[in-house]
PDB file of C-alpha atoms in Angstrom:
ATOM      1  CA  UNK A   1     146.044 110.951 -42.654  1.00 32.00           C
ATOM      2  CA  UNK A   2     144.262 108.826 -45.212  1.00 39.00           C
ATOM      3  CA  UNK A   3     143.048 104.957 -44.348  1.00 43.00           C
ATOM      4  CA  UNK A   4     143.683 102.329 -46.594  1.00 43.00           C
ATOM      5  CA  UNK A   5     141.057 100.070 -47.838  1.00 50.00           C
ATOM      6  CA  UNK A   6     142.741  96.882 -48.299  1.00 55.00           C
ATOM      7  CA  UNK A   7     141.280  94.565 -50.878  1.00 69.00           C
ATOM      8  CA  UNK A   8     138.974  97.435 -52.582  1.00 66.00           C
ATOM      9  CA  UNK A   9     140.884  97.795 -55.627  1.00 73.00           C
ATOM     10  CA  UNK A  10     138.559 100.577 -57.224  1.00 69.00           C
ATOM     11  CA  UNK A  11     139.414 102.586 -53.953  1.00 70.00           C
ATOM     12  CA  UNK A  12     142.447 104.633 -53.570  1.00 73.00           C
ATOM     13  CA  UNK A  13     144.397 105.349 -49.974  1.00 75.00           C
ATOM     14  CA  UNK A  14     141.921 108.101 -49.580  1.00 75.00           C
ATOM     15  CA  UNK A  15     138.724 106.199 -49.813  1.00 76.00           C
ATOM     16  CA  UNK A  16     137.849 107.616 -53.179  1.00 78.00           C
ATOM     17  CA  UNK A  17     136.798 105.930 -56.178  1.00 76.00           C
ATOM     18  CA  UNK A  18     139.001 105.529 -58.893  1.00 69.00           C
ATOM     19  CA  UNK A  19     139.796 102.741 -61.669  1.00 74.00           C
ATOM     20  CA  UNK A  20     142.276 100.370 -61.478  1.00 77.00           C
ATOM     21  CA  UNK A  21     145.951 101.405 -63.413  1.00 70.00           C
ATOM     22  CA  UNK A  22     146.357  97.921 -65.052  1.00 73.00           C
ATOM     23  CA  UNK A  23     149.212  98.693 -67.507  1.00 69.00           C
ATOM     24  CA  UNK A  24     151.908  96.762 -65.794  1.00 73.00           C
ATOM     25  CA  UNK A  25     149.760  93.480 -65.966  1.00 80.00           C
ATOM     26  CA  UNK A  26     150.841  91.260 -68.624  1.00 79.00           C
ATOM     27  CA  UNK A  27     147.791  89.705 -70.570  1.00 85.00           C
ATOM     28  CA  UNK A  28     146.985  85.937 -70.218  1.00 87.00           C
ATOM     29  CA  UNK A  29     144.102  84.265 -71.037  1.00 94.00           C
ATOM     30  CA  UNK A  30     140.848  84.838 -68.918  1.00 93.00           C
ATOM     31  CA  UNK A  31     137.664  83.249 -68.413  1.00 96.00           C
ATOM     32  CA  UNK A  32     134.541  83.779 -65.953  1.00 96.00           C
ATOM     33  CA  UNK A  33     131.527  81.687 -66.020  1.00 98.00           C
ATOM     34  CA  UNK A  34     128.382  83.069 -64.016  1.00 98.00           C
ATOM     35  CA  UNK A  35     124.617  81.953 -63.515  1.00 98.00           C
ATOM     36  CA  UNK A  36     121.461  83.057 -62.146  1.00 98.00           C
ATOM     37  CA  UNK A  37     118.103  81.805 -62.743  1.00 98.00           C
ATOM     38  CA  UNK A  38     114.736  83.085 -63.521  1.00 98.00           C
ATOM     39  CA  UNK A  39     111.480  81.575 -61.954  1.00 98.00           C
ATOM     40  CA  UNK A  40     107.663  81.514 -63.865  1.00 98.00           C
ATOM     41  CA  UNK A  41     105.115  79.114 -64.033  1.00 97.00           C
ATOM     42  CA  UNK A  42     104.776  76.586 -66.235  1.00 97.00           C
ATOM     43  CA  UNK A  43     102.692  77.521 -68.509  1.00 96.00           C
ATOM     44  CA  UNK A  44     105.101  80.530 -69.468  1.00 96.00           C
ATOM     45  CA  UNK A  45     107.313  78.472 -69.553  1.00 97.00           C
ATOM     46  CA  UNK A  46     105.522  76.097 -71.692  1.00 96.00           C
ATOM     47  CA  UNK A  47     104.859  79.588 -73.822  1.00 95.00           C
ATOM     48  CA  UNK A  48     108.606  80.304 -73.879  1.00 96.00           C
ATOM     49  CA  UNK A  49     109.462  76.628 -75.018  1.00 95.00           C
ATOM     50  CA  UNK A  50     107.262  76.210 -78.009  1.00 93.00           C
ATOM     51  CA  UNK A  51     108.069  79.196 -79.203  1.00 88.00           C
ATOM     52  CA  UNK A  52     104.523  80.867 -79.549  1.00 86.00           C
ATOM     53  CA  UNK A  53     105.163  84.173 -77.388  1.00 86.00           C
ATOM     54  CA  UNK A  54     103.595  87.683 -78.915  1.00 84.00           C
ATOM     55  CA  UNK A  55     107.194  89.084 -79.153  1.00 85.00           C
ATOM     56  CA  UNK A  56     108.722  86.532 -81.382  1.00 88.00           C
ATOM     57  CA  UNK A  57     111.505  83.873 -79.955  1.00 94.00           C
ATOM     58  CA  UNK A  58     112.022  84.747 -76.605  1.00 96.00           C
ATOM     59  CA  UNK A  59     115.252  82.555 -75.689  1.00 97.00           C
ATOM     60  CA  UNK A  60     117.042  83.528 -79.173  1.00 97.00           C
ATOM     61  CA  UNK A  61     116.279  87.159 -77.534  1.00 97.00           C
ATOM     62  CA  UNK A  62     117.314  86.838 -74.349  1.00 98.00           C
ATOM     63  CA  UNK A  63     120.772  84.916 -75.610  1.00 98.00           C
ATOM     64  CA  UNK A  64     121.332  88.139 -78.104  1.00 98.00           C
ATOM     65  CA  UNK A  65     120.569  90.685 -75.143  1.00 98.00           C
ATOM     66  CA  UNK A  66     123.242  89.053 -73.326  1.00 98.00           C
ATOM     67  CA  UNK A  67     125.982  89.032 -75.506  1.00 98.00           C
ATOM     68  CA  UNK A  68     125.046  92.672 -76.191  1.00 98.00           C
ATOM     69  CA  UNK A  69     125.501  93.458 -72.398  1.00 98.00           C
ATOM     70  CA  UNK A  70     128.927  91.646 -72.221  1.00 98.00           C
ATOM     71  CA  UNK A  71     130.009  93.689 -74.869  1.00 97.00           C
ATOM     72  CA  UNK A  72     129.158  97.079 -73.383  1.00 97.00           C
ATOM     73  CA  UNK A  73     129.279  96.267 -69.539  1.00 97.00           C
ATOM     74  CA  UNK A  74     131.928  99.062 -69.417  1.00 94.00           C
ATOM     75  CA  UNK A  75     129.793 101.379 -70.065  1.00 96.00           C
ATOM     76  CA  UNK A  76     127.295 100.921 -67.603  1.00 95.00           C
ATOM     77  CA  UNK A  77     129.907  99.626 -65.081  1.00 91.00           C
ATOM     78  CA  UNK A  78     131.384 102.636 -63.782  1.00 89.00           C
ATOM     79  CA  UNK A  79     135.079 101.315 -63.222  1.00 88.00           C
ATOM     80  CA  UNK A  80     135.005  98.610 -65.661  1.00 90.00           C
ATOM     81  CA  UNK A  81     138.043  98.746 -68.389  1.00 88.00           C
ATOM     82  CA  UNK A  82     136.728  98.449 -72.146  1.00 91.00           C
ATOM     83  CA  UNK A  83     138.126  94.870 -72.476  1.00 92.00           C
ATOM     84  CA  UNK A  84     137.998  92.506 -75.964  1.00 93.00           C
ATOM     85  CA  UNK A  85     136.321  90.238 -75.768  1.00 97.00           C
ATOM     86  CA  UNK A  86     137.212  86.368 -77.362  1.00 97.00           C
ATOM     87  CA  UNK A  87     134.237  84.727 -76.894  1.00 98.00           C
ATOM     88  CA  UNK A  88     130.838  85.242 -74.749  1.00 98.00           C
ATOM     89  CA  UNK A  89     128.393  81.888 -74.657  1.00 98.00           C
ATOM     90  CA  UNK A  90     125.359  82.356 -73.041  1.00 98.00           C
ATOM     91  CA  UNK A  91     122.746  78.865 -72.129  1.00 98.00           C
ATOM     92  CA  UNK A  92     119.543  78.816 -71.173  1.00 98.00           C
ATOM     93  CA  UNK A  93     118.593  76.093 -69.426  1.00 98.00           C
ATOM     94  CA  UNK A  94     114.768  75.445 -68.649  1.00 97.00           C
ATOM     95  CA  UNK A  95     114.538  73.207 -65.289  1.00 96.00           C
ATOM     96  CA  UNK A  96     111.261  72.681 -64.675  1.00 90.00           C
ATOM     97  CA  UNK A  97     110.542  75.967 -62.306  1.00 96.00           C
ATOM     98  CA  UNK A  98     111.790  78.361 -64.742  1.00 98.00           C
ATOM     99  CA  UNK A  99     115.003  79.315 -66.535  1.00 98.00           C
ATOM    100  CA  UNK A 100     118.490  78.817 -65.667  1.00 98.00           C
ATOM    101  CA  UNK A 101     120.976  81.523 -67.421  1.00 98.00           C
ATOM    102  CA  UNK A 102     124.901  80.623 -67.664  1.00 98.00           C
ATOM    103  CA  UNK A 103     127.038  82.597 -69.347  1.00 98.00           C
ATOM    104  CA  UNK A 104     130.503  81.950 -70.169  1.00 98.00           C
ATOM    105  CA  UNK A 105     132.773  84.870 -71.148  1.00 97.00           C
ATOM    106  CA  UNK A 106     136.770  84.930 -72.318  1.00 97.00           C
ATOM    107  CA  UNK A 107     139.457  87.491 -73.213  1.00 95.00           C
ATOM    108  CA  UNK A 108     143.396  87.585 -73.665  1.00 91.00           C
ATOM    109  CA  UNK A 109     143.482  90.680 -71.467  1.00 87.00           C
ATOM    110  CA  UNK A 110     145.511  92.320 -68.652  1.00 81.00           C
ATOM    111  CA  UNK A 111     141.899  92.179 -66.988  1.00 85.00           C
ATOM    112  CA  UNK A 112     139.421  89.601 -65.794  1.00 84.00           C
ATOM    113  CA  UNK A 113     135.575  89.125 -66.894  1.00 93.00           C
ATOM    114  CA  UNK A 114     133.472  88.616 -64.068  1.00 95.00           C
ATOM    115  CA  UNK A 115     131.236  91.820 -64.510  1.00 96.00           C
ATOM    116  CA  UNK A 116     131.058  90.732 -68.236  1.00 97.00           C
ATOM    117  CA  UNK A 117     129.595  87.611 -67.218  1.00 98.00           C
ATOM    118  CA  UNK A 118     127.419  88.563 -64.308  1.00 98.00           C
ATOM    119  CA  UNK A 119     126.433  91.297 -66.574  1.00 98.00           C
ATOM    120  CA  UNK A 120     125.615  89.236 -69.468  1.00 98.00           C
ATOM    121  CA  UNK A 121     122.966  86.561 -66.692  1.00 98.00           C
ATOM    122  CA  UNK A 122     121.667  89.613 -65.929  1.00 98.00           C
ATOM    123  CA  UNK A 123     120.670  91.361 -68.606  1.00 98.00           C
ATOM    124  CA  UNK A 124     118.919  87.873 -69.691  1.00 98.00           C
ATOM    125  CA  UNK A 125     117.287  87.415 -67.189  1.00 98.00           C
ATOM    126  CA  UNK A 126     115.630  90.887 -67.355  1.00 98.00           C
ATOM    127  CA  UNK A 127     115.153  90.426 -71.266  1.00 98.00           C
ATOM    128  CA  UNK A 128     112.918  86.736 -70.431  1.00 98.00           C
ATOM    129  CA  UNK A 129     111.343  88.891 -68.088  1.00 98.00           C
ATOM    130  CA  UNK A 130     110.685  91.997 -70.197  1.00 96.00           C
ATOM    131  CA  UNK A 131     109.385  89.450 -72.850  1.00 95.00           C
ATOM    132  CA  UNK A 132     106.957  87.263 -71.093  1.00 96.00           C
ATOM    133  CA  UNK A 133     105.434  90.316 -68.425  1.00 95.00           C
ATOM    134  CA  UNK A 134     102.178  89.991 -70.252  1.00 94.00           C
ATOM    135  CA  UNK A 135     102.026  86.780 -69.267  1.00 94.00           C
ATOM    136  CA  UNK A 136     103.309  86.222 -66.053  1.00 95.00           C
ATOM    137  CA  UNK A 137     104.100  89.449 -63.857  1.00 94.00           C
ATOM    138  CA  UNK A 138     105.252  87.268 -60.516  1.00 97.00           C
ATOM    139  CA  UNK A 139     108.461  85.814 -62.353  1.00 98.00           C
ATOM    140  CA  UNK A 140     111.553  86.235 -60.089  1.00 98.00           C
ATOM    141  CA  UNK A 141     115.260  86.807 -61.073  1.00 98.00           C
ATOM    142  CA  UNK A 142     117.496  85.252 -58.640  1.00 98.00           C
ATOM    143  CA  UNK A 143     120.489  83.782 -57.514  1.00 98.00           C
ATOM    144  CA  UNK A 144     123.065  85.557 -59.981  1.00 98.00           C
ATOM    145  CA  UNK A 145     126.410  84.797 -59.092  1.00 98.00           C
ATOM    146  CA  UNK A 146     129.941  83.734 -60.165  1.00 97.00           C
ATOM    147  CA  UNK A 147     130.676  80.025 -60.260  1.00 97.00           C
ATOM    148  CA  UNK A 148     134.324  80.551 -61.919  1.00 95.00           C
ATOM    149  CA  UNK A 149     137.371  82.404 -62.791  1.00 95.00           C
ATOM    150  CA  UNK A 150     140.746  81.697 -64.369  1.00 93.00           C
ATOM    151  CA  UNK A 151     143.430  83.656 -65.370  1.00 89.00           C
ATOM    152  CA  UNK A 152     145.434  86.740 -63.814  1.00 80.00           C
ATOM    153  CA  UNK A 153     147.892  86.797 -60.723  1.00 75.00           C
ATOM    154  CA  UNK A 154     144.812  85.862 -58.437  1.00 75.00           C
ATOM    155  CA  UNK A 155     144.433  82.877 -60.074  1.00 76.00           C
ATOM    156  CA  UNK A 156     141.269  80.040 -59.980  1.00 86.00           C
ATOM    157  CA  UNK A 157     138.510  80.685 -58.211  1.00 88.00           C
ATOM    158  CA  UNK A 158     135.626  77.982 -58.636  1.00 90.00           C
ATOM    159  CA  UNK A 159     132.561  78.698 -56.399  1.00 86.00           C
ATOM    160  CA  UNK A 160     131.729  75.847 -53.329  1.00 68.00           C
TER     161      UNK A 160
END
């Protein structure tokens, strides 16, 4: 007898991994917006600001990097489908204590784009910290998370 994992999509009746058969989803419009943040001192982030860092221009880096990972998060997402994208905007936001990273991702898909997003805050965040290591090595990644999705047969979700 096999038990059913309700609400695990990318598990099958018998527990096993497996990727979602989305052919019988019509495509609509989708959208996910996700953030995180990255924390340094000031003075790297005074570095990072006025644009003086060894490796060159650290935000214009980090925004690239992220747009790159959106692209590609299928293939270092296991059970990710390949998906289009329309659009991918990435901020970065200085607040004082560090960096914080949005990114804002859309497709007309059968699919949403919540990995593409978290993946996108993610992969900037470790690019501002790849580029400013030399000068601060207690930076901290944090809080990544989704703050919104549209589209599909699940419909809106905005985070609390």
């Amino acid at each position: 007898m096999t038990t059913r994992h309700s609400g695990l999509t990318h598990l099958n009746d018998a527990g096993e991994a497996h990727m979602v058969d989305i052919s019988s989803k019509a495509p609509t419009r989708r959208k996910a917006v996700a953030k995180g943040h990255i924390s340094m001192t000031k003075e790297t982030l005074e570095l990072v600001l006025s644009g003086r860092a060894a490796k060159g221009d650290v935000l214009a880096t980090a925004r690239i990097a992220a747009i790159m990972a959106a692209k590609k998060t299928s293939d270092i997402i296991p059970l990710c489908h390949p998906l289009s994208l329309s659009s991918v905007e990435v901020d970065l936001i200085p607040d004082g204590r560090g960096i914080e990273i949005r990114a804002s991702v859309s497709t007309s898909g059968a699919t949403g784009v919540e990995m593409e997003a978290l993946t996108a805050v993610s992969v900037a965040a470790l690019t501002l910290y790849d580029m400013c290591k030399a000068a601060d090595r207690g930076m901290c990644i944090s809080d990544i998370h989704l703050l919104h999705k549209s589209g599909g047969q699940s419909g809106e979700y905005n985070a609390a």
